[in-house]
Coordinates of N, CA and C in Angstrom, one line a residue:
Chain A
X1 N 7.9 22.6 39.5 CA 7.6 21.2 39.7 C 6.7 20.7 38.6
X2 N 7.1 19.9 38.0 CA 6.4 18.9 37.1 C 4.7 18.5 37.7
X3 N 3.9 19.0 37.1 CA 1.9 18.8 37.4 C 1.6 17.5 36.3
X4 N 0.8 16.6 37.0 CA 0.0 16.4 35.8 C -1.2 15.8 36.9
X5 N -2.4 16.8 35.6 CA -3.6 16.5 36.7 C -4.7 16.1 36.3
X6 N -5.7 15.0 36.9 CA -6.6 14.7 36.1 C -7.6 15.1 36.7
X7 N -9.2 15.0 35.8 CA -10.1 15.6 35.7 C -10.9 15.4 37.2
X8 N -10.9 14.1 37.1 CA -11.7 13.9 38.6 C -11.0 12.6 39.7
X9 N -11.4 12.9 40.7 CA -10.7 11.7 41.4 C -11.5 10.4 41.5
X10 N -12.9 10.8 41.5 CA -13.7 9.9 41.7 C -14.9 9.8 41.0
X11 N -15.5 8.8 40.0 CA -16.0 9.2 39.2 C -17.6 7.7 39.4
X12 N -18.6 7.5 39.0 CA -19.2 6.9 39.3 C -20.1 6.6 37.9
X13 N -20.0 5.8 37.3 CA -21.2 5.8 35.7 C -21.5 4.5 35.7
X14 N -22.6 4.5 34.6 CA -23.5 3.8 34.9 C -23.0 2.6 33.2
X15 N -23.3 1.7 33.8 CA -22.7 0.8 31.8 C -23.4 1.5 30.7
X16 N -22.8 1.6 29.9 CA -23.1 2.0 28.7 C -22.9 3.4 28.2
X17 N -22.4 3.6 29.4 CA -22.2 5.4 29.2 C -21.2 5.4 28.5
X18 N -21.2 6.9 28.1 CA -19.6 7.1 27.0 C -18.6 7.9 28.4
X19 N -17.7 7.8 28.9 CA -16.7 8.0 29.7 C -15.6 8.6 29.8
X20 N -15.3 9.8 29.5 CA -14.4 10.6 29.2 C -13.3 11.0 30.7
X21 N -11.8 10.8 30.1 CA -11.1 10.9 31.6 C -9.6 11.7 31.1
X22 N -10.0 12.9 31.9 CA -8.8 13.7 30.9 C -7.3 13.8 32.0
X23 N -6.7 14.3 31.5 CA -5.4 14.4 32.2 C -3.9 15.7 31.3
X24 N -3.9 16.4 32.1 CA -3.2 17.5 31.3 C -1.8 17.8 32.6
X25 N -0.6 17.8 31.3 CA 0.4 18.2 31.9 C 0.8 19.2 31.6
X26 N 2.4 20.1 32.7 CA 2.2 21.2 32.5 C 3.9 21.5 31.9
X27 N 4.7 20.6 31.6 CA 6.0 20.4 31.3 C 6.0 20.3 30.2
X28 N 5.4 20.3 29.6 CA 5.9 20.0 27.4 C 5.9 19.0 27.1
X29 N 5.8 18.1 27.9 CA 6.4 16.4 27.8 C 6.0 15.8 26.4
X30 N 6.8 15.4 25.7 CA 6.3 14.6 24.3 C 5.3 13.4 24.6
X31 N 5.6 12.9 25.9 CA 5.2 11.3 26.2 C 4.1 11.2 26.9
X32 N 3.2 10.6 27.2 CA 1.8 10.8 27.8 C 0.9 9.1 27.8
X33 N 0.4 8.8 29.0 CA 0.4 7.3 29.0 C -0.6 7.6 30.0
X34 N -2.1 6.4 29.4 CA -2.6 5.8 30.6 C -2.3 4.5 30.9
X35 N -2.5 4.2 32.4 CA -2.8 2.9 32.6 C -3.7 3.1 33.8
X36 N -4.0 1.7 34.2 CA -5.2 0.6 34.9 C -4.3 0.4 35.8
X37 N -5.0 0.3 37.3 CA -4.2 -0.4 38.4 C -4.9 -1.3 39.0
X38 N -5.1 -2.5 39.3 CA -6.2 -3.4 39.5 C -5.4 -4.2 40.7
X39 N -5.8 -4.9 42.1 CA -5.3 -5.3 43.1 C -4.8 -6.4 42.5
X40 N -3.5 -7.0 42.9 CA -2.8 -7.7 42.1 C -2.2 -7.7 40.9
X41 N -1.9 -7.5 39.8 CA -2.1 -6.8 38.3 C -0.9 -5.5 38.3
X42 N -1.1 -4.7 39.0 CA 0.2 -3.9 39.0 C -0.4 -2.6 38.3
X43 N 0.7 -1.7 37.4 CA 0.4 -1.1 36.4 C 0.3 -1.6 35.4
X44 N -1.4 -1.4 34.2 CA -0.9 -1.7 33.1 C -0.8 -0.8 31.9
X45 N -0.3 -0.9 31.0 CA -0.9 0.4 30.1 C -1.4 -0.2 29.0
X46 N -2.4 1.0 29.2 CA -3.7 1.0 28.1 C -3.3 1.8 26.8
X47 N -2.8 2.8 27.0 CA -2.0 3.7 25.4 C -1.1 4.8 26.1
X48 N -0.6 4.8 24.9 CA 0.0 6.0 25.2 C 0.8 6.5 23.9
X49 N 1.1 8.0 24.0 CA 1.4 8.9 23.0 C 2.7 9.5 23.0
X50 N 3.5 9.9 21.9 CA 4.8 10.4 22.3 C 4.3 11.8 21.1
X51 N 3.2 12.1 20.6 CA 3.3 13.0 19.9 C 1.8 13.6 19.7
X52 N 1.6 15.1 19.1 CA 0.2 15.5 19.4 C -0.2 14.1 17.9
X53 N -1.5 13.7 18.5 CA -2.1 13.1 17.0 C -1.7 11.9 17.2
X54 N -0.7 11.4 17.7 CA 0.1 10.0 17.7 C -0.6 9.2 18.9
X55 N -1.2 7.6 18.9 CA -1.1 7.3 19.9 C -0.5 5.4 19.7
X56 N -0.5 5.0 20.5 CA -0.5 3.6 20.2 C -0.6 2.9 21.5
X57 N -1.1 1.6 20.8 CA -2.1 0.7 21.8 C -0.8 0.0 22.9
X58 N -1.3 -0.1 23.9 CA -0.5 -0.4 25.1 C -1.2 -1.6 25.6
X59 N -0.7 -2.7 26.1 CA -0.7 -4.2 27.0 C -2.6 -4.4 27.0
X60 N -3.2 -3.4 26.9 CA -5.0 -3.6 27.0 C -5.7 -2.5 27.0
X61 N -5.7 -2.5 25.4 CA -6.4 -1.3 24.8 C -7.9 -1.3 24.5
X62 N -8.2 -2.9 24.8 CA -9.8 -3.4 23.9 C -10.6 -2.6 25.1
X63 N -11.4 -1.8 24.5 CA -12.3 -1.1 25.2 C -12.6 0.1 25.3
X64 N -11.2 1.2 25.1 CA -10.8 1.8 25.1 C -10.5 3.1 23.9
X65 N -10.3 4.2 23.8 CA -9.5 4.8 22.9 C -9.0 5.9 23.8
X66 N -8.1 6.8 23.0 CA -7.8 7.6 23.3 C -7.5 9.0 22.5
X67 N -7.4 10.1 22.5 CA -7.5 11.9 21.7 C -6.5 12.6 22.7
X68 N -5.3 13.1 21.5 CA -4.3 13.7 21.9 C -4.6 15.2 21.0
X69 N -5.0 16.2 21.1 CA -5.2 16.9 20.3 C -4.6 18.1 20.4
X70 N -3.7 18.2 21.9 CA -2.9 19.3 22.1 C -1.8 18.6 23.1
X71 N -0.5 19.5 22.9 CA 0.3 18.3 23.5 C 0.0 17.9 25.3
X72 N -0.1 19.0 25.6 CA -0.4 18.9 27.4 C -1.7 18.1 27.8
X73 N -2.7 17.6 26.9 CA -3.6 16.9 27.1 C -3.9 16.0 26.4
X74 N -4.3 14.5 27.4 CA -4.3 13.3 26.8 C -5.3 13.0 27.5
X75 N -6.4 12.1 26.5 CA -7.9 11.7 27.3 C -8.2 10.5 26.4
X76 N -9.0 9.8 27.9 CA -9.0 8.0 27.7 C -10.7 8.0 27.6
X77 N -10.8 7.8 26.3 CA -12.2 7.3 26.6 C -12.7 6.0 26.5
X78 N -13.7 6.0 27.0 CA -14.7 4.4 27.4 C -15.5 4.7 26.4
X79 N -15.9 4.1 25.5 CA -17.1 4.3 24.5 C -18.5 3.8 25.1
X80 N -18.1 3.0 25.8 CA -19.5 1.9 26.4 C -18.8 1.7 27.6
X81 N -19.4 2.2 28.7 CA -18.3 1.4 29.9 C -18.9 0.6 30.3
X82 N -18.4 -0.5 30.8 CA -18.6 -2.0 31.5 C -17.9 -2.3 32.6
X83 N -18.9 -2.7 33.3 CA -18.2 -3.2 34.9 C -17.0 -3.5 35.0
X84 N -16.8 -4.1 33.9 CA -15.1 -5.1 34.6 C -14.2 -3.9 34.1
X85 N -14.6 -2.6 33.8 CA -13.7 -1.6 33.6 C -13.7 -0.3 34.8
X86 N -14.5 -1.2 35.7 CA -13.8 -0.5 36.9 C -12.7 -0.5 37.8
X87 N -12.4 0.4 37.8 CA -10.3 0.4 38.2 C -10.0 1.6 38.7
X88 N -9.1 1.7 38.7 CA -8.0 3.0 39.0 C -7.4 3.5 38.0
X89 N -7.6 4.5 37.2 CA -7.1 5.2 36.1 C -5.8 6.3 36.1
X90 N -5.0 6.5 36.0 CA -3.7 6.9 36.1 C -3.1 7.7 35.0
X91 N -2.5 8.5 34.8 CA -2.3 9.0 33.7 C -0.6 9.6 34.0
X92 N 0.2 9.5 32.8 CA 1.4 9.7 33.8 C 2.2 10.8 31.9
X93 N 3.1 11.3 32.7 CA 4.0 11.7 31.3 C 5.7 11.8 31.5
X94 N 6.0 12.0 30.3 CA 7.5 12.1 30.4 C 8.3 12.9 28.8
X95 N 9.8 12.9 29.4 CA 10.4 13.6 28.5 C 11.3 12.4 28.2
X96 N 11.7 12.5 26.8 CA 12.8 11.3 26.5 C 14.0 11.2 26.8
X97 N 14.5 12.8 27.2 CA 15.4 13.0 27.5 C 16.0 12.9 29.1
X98 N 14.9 12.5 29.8 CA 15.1 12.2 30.8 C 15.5 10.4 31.6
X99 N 15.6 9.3 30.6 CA 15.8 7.5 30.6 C 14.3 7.8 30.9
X100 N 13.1 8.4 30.2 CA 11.7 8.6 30.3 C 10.8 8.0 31.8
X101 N 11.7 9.0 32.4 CA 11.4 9.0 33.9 C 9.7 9.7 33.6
X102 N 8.9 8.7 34.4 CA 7.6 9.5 34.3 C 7.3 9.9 35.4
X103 N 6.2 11.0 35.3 CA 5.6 11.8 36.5 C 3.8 11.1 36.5
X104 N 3.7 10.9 37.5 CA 2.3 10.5 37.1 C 1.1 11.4 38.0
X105 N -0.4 11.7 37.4 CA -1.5 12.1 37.7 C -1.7 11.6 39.4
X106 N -2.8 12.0 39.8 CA -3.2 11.6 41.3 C -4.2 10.4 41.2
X107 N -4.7 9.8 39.7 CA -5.4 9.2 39.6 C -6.7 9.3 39.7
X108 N -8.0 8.6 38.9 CA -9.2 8.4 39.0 C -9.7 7.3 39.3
X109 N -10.7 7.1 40.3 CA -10.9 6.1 40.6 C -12.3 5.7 40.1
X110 N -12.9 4.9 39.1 CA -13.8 5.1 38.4 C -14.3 3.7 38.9
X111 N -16.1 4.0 39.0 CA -17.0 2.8 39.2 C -18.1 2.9 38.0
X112 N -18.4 1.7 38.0 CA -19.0 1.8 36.7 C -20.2 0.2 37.0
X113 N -21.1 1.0 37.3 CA -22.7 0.1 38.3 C -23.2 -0.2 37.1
Chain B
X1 N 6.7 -6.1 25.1 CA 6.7 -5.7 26.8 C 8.0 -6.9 27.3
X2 N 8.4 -6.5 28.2 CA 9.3 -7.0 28.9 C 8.6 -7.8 30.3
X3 N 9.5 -8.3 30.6 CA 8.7 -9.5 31.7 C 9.4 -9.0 32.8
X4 N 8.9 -8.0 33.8 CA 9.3 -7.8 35.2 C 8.8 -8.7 36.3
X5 N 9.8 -9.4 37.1 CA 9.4 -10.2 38.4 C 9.4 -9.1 39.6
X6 N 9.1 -8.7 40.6 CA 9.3 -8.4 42.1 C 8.6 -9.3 43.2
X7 N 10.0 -9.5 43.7 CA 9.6 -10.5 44.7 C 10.3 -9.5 46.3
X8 N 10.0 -9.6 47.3 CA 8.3 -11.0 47.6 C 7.1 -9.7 47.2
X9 N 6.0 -10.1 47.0 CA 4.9 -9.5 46.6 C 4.5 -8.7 47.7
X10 N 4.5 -9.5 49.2 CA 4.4 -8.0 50.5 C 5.0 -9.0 51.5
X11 N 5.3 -7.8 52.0 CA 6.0 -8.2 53.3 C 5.3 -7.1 54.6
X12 N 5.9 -7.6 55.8 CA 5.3 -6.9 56.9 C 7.0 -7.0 57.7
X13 N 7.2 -5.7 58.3 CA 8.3 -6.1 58.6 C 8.2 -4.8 60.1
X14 N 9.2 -5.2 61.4 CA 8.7 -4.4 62.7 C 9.5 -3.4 62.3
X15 N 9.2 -2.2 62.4 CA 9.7 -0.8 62.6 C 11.2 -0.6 63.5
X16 N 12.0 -0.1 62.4 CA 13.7 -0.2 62.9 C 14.5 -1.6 62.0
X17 N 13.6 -2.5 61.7 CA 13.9 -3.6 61.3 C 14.8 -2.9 59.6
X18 N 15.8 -3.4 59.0 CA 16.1 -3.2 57.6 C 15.5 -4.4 56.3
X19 N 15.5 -4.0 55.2 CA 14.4 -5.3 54.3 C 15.0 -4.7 53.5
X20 N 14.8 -5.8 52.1 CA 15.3 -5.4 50.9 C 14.0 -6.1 50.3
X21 N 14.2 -5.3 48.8 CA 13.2 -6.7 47.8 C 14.0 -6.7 46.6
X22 N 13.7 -7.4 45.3 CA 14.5 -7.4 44.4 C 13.6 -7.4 43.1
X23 N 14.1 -6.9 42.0 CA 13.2 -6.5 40.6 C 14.1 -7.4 40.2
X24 N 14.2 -7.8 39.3 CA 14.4 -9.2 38.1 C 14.1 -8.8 36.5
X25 N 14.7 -8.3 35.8 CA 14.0 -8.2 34.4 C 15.0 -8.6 33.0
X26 N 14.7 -8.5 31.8 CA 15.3 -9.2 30.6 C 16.8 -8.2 31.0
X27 N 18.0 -9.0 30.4 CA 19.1 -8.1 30.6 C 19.5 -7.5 29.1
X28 N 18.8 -8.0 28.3 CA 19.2 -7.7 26.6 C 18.2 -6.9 26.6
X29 N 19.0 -5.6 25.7 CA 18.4 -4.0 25.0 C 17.9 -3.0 26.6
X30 N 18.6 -3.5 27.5 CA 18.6 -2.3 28.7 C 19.0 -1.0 28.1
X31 N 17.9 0.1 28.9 CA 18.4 1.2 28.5 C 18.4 2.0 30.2
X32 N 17.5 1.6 30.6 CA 17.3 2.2 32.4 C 16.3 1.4 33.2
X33 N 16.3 2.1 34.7 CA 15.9 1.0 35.8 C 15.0 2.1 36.4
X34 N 14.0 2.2 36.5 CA 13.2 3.5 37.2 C 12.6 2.3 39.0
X35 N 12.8 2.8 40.1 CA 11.8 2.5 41.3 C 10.7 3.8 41.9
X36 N 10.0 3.3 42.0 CA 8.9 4.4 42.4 C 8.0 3.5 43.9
X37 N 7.9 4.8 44.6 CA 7.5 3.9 45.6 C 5.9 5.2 45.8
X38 N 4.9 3.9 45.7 CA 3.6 4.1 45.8 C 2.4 4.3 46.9
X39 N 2.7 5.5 47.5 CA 1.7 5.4 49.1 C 0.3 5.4 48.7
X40 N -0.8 4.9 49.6 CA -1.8 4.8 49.6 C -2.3 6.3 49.6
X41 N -3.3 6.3 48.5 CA -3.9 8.0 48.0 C -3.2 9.2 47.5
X42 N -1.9 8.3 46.7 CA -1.0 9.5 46.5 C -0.9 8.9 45.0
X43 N 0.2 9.6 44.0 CA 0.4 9.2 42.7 C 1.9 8.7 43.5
X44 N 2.6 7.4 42.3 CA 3.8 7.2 42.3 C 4.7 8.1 42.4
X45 N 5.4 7.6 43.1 CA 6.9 9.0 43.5 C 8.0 8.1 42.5
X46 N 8.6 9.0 41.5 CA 10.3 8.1 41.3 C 11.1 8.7 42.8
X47 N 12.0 7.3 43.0 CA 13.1 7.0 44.1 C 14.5 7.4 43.0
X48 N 14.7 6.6 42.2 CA 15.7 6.1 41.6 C 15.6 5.9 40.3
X49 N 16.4 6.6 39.1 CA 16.8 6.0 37.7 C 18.2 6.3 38.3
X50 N 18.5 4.2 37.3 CA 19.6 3.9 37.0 C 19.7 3.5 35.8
X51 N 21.5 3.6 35.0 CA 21.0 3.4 34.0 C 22.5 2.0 33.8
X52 N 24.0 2.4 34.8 CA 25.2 1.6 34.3 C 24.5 0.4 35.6
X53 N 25.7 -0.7 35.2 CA 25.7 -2.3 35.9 C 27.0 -1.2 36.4
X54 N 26.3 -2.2 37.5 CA 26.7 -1.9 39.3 C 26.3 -0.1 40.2
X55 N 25.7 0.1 39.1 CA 25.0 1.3 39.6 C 25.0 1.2 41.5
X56 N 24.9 2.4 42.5 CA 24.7 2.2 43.4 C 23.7 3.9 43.6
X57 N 22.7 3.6 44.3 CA 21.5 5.3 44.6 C 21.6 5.2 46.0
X58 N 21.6 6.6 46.4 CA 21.2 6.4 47.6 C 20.0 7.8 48.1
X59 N 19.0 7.7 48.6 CA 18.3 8.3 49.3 C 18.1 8.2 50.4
X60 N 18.8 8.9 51.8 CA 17.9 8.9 53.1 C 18.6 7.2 53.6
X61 N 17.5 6.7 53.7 CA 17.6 5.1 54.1 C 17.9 4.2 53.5
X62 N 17.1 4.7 52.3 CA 17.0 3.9 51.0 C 17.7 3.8 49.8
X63 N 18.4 2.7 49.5 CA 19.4 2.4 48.8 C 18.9 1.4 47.5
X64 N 19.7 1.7 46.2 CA 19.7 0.6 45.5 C 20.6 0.2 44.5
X65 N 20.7 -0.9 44.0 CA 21.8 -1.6 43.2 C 21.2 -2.0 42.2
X66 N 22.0 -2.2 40.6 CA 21.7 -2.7 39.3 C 23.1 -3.4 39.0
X67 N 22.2 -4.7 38.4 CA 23.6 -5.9 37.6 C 22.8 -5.6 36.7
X68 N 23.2 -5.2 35.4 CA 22.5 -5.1 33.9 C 22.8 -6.4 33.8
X69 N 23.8 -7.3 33.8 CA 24.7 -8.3 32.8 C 22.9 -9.6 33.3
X70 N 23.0 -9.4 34.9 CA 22.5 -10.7 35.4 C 20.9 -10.3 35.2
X71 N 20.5 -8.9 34.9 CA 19.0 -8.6 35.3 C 18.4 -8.7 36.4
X72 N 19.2 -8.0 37.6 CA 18.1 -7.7 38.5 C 18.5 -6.1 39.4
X73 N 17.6 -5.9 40.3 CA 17.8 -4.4 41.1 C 17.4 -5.1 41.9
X74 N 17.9 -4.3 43.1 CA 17.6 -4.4 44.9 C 17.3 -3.3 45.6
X75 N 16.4 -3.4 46.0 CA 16.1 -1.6 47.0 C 16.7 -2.2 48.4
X76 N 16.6 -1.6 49.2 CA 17.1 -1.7 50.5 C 16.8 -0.4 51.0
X77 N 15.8 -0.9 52.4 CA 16.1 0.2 53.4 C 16.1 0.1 54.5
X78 N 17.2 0.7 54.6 CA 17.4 0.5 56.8 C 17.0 1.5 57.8
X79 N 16.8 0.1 58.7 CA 15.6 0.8 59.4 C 14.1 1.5 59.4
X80 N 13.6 0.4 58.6 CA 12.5 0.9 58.2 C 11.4 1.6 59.6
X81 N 10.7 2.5 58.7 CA 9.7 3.2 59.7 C 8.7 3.4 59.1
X82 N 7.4 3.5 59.6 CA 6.0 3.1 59.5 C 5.9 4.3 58.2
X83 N 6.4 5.4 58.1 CA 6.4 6.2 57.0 C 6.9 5.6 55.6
X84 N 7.1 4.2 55.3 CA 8.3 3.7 54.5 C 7.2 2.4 54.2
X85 N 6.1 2.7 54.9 CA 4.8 1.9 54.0 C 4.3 2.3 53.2
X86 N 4.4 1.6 51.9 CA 3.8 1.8 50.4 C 4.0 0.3 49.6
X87 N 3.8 1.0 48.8 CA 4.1 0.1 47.5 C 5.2 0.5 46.6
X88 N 6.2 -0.2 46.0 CA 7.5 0.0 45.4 C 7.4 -1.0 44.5
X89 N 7.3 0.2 43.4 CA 7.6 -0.2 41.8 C 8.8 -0.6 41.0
X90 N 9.0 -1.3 40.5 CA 10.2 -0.9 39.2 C 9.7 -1.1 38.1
X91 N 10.5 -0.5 37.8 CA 10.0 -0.3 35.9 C 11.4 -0.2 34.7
X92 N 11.8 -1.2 34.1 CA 13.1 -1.7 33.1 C 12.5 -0.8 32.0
X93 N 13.3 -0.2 30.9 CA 13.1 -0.1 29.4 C 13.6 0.0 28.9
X94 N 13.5 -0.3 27.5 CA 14.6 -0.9 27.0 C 14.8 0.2 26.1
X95 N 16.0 0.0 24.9 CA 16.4 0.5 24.3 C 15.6 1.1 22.8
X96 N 15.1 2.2 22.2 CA 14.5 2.6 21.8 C 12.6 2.8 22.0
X97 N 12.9 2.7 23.0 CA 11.0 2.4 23.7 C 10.8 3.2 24.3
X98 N 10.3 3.9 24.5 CA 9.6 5.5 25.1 C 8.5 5.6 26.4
X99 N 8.6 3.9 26.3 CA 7.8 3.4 27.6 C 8.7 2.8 28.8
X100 N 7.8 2.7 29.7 CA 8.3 1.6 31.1 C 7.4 0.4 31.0
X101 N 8.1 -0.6 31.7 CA 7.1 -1.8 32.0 C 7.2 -2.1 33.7
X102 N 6.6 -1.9 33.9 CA 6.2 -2.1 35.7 C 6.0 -3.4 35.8
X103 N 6.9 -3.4 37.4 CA 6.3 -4.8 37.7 C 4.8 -4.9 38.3
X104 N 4.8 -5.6 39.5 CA 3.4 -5.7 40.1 C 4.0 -5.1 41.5
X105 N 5.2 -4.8 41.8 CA 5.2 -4.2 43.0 C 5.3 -4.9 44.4
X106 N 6.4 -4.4 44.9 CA 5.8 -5.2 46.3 C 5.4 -4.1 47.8
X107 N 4.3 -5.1 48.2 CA 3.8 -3.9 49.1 C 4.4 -4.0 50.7
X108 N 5.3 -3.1 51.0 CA 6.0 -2.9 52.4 C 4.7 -2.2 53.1
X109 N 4.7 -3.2 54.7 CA 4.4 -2.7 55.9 C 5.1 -2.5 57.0
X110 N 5.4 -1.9 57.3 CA 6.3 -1.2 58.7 C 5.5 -1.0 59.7
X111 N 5.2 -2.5 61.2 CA 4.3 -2.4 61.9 C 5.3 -1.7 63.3
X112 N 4.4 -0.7 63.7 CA 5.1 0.4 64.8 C 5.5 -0.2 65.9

């Protein structure tokens, strides 16, 4: 079965903190994507990567970056977190050869006081 | 990004009852149709990739259709049951894009 797992489910920081949110799959997948789930808003994506080193900016990146530095792990970081970047964090991947059906993480739920 | 509609946004519907909802999306540079249906504390589940017009899926209860030409999908499930509450995604992409665009989902309740 296709894993992809992330670091924590529940996470609590304080503004300004630097905020690291990892997510590792266990399929080879070339593809690897976060996004935001916000009540109303849907999924959005924040980046995502189809290759180790590669990433590109997705629907709401301002805030954000992200480090792909082995293929099975993709991590979203917050350089400064800010309130209004508390959300639900998601992390999902895929193969292209699949119409890039994705599999997604169990999610983080991150607050940020 | 592509502009996905799902309508209606929630519904509540009595258990045994059947419901449909419908995704809406651009019909130029289709490549596939992903649904994923979303339970509370769980990650997205895929239901369904489709990828031809008039496509027809079937899982269990849960059924769905694609018109590429006109841009839209239909889920359907009959007889719904209180296990068949979540949230139900779709997600269109197009042709050379390595991504999905999600709609906003609509959120099914199945009251017992």
């Amino acid at each position: 079965d296709v894993k992809v797992t992330q670091s924590s489910r529940y996470l609590v920081k304080r503004t300004g903190e630097k905020v690291f949110l990892e997510c590792v799959q266990d399929m080879d997948h070339e593809n690897m994507f976060w996004y935001r789930q916000d009540p109303g808003l849907g999924l959005r994506l924040i980046y995502f990567s189809y290759d180790v080193k590669m990433k590109e900016k997705g629907d709401i990146p301002e805030g954000y970056s992200v480090s792909r530095e082995k293929k099975e792990r993709f991590s979203l970081i917050l350089e400064s977190a800010s309130t209004n970047q508390t959300s639900m964090y998601l992390c999902a991947s895929s193969h292209p050869g699949t119409h890039n059906e994705q599999f997604f993480g169990p999610g983080t739920r991150l607050t940020v006081l | 990004i592509l502009n996905v509609e799902q309508s209606p946004q929630s519904l509540h519907v009595q258990e045994g009852d059947s419901t449909n909802f419908t995704c809406s999306f651009p019909s130029s540079n289709f490549y596939a149709l992903h649904w994923y249906r979303w339970e509370t504390a769980k990650s997205p589940e895929a239901l369904f990739v489709m990828t031809l017009n008039g496509d027809e899926k079937k899982k269990g209860r849960i059924s769905a259709t694609l018109n590429t030409k006109e841009g839209y999908s239909y889920l359907y499930i009959k007889g719904s049951q209180p296990e068949d509450s979540a949230t139900y995604l779709c997600a269109p992409s197009g042709t050379g894009a390595n991504n999905l665009f999600f709609g906003t989902g609509t959120r099914l309740t199945v009251i017992p």
